[in-house]
Short mmCIF file of C-alpha atoms in Angstrom, two decimals:
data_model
loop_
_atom_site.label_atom_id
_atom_site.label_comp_id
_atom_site.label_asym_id
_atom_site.label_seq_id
_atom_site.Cartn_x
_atom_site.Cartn_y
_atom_site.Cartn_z
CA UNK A 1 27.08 -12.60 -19.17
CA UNK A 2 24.43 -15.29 -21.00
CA UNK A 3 22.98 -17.30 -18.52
CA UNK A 4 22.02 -21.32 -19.18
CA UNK A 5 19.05 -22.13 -18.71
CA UNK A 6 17.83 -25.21 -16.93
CA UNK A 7 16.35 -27.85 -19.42
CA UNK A 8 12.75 -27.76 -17.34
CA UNK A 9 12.67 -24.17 -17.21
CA UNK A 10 9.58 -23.11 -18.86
CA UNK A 11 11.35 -20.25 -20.67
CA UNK A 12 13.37 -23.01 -22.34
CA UNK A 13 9.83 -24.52 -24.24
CA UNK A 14 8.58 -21.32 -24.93
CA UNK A 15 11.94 -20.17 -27.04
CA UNK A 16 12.01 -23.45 -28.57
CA UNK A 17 8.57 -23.31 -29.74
CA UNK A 18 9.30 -20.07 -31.44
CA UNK A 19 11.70 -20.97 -33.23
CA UNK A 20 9.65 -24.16 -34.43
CA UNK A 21 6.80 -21.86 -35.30
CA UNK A 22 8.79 -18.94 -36.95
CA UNK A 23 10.95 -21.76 -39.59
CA UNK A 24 7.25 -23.28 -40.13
CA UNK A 25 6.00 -19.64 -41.07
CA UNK A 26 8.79 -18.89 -43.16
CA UNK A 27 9.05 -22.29 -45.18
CA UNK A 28 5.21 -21.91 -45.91
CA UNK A 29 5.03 -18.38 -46.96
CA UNK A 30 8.38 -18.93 -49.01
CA UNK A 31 6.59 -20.05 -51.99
CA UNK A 32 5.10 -16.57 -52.24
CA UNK A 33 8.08 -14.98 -52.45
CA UNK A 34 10.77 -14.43 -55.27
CA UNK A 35 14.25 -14.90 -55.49
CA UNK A 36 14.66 -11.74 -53.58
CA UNK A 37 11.89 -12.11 -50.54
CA UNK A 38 9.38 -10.03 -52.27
CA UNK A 39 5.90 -10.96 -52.89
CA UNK A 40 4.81 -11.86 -56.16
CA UNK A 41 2.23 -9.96 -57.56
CA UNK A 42 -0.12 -12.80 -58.34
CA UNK A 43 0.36 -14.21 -54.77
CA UNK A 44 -0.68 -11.20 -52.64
CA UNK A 45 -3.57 -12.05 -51.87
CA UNK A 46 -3.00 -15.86 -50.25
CA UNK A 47 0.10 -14.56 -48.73
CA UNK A 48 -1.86 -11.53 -46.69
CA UNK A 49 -4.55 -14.31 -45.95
CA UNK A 50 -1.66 -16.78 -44.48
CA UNK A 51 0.71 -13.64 -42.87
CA UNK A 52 -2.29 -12.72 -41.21
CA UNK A 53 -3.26 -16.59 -39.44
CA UNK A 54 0.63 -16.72 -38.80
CA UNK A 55 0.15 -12.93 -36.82
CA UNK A 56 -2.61 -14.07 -34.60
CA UNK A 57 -0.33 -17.39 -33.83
CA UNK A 58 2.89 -15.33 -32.64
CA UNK A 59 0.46 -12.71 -30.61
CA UNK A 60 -1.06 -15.94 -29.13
CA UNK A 61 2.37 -17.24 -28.38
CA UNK A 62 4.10 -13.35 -27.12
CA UNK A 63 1.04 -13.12 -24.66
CA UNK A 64 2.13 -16.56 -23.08
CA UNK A 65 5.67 -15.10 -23.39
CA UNK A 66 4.88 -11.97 -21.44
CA UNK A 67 2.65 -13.42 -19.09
CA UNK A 68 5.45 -15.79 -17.63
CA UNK A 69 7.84 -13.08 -17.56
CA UNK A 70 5.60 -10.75 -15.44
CA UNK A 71 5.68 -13.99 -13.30
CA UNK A 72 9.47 -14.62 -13.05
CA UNK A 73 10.05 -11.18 -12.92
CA UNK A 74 9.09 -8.63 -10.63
CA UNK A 75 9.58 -4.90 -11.89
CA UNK A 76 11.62 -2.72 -9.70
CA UNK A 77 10.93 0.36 -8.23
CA UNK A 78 11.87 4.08 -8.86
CA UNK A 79 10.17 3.07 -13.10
CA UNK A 80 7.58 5.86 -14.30
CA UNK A 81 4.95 3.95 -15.93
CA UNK A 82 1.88 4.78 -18.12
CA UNK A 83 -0.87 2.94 -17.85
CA UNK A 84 -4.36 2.85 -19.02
CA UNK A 85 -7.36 4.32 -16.96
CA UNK A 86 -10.89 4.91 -17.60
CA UNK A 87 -12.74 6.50 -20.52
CA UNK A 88 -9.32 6.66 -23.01
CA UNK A 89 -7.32 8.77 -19.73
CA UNK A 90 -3.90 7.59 -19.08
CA UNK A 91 -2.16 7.63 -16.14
CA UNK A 92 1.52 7.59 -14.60
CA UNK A 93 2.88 6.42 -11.44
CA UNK A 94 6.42 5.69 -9.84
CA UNK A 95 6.74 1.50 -9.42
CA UNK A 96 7.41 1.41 -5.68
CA UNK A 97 5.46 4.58 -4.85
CA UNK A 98 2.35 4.29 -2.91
CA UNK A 99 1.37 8.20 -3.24
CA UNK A 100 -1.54 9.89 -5.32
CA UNK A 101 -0.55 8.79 -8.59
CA UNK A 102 -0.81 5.20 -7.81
CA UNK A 103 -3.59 5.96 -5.93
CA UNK A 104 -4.93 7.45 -9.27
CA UNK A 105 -4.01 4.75 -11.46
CA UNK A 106 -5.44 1.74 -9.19
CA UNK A 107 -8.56 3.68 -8.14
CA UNK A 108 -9.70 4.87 -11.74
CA UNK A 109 -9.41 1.72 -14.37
CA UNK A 110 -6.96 -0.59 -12.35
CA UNK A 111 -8.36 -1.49 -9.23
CA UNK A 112 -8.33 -4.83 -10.81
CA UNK A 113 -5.07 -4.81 -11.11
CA UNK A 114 -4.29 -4.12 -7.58
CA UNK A 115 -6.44 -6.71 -6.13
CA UNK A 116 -5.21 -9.29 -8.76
CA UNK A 117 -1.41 -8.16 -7.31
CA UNK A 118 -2.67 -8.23 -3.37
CA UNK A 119 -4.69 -11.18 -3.89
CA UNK A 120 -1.70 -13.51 -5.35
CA UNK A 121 0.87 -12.23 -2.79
CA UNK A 122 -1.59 -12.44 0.16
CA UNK A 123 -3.72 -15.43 -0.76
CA UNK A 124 -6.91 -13.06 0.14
CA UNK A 125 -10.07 -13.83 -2.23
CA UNK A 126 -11.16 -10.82 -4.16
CA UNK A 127 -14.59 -9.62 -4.72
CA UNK A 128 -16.22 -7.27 -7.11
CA UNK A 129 -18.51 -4.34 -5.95
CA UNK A 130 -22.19 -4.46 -7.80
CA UNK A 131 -23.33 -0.89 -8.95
CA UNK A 132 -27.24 -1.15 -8.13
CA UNK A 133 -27.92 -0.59 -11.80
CA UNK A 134 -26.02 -0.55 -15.26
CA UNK A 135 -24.27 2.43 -16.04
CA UNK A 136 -23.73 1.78 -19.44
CA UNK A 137 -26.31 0.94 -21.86
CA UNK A 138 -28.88 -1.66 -22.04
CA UNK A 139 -27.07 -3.49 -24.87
CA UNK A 140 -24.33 -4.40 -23.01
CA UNK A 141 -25.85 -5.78 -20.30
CA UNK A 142 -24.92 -9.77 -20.44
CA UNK A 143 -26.26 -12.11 -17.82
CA UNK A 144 -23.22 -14.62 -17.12
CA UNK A 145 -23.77 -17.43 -14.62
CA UNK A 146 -21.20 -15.83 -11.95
CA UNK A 147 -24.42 -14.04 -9.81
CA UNK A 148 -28.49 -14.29 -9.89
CA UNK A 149 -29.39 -11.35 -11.69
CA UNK A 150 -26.34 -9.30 -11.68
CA UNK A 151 -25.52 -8.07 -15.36
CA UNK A 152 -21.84 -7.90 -16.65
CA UNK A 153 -22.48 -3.64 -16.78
CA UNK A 154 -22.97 -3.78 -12.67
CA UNK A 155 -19.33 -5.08 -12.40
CA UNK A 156 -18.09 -1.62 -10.77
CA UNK A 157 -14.91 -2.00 -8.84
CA UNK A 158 -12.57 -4.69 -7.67
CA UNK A 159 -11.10 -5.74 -3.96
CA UNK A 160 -9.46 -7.87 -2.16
CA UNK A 161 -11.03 -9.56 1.39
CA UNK A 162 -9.11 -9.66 3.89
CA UNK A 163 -9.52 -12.38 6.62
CA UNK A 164 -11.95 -10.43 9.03
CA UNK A 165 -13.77 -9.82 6.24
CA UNK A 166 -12.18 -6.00 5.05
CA UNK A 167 -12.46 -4.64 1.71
CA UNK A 168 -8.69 -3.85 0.77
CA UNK A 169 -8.11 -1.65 -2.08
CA UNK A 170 -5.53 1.19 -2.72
CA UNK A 171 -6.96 3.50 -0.17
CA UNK A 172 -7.16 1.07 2.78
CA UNK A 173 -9.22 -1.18 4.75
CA UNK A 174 -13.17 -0.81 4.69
CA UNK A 175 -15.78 -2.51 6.53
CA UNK A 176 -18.10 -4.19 3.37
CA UNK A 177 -20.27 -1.10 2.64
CA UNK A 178 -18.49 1.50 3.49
CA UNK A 179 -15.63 2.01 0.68
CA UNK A 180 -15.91 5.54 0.20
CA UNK A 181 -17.62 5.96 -3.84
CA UNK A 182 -19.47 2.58 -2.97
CA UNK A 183 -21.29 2.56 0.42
CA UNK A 184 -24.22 0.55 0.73
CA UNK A 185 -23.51 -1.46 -2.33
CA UNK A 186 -23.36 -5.36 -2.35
CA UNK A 187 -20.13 -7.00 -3.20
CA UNK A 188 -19.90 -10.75 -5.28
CA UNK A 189 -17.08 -13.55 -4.96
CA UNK A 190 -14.50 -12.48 -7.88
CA UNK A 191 -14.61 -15.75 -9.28
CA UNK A 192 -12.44 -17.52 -12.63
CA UNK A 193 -15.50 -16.63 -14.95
CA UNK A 194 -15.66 -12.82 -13.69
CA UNK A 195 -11.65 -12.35 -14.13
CA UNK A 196 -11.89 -13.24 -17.39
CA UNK A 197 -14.78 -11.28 -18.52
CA UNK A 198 -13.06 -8.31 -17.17
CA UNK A 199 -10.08 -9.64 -19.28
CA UNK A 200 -11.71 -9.54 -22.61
CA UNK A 201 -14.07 -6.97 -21.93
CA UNK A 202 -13.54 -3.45 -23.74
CA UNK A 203 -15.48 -1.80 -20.38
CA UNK A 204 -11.91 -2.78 -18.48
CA UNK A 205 -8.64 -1.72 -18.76
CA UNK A 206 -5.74 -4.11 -19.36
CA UNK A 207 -4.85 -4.99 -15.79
CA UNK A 208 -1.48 -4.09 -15.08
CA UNK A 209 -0.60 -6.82 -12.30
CA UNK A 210 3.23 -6.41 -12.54
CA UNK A 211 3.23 -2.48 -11.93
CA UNK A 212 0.43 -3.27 -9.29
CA UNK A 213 2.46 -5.83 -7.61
CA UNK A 214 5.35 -2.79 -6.40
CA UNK A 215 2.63 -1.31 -4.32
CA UNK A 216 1.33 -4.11 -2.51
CA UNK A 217 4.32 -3.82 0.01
CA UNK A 218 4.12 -0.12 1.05
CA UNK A 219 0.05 -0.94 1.11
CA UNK A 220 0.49 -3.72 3.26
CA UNK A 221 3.30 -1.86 5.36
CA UNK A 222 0.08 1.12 5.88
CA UNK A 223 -2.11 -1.47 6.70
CA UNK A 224 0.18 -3.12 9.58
CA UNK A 225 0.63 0.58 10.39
CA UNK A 226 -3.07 1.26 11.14
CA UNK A 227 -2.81 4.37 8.47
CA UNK A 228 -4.97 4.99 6.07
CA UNK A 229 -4.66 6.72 2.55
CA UNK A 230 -3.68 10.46 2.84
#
């Protein structure tokens, strides 16, 4: 059954401004177009120029779409998902699951996903574990005003803080310096500026918040438990 929706529910802009944007489209790449809809030779050019601009508009626009979805909306278990991991892998987990595939997934090109998921349902800050060097090359080492001398390449993995002061990520609880791949390193705030250069940046994976956010329960539920990851 079609639901109504209220008139200050944001879903209710976001429809109407596609519909304002996709009649603008189509009214100004109608002149490039005969009687039938096709493209006129002479026009192919300028129409490919404007179809393109129009593209980058509705990707714009889906991205604000699909972000307030994965808002609304949480995913529900028992889904097997594929997600991107590190260097081109791909991995799949069970939503819900907190076993060794989602330990897989969040430990090897999501971890940022997980702490974005256990920091918004916990309220916990997140902070970002510095690799004592760059691992990648020179060139893309970027100095960005989040750390003194930390380089954007040092940015090595993603947790969230608990209140005493824990390092949460998909394996457990770790005193700072201790998380087993990272001992002894230093950990930075996660700040605004550092979430979105791991956003935009091709050494990160798309963070996957909404598959990350069905594990944040069971985690949570170890945690209270005093277990740690098998």
């Amino acid at each position: 059954m079609t639901q109504t929706l209220r008139q200050d529910d944001p879903l209710v802009h976001l429809l109407l401004t596609y519909r304002t944007m996709s009649d603008r489209h189509k009214a100004a790449l109608a002149p490039y177009l005969d009687v039938e809809g096709y493209v006129e030779g002479d026009h192919r050019r300028a129409y490919t120029r404007r179809k393109r601009t129009y593209a980058l508009e509705a990707k714009q626009l889906l991205e604000q779409a699909m972000g307030l979805l994965t808002e609304r909306y949480a995913l529900p278990g028992g889904l097997a998902v594929t997600l991107p991991g590190t260097d081109g892998d791909s991995h799949t987990l069970v939503t819900g699951q907190l076993d060794d595939a989602a330990r897989e997934v969040f430990l090897h090109g999501q971890c940022h996903a997980f702490a974005r998921a256990l920091s918004d349902d916990t309220g916990w800050p997140m902070a970002v574990i510095i690799a004592t060097e760059c691992a990648q090359d020179s060139d893309f080492c970027a100095f960005e005003p989040w750390a003194e001398d930390v380089c954007a390449c040092q940015l090595e993995h993603v947790v969230a803080v608990r209140p005493d002061g824990a390092h949460i990520d998909i394996t457990g609880a770790h005193l700072p310096g201790t998380l087993p791949g990272y001992e002894d390193q230093e950990a930075i705030a996660m700040t605004e500026a550092i979430w979105a250069h791991i956003c935009r940046s091709p050494l990160w994976r798309r963070p996957a918040v909404a598959e990350a956010r069905t594990i944040v329960a069971p985690l949570l539920a170890m945690l209270d438990e005093g277990r740690t990851a098998a």
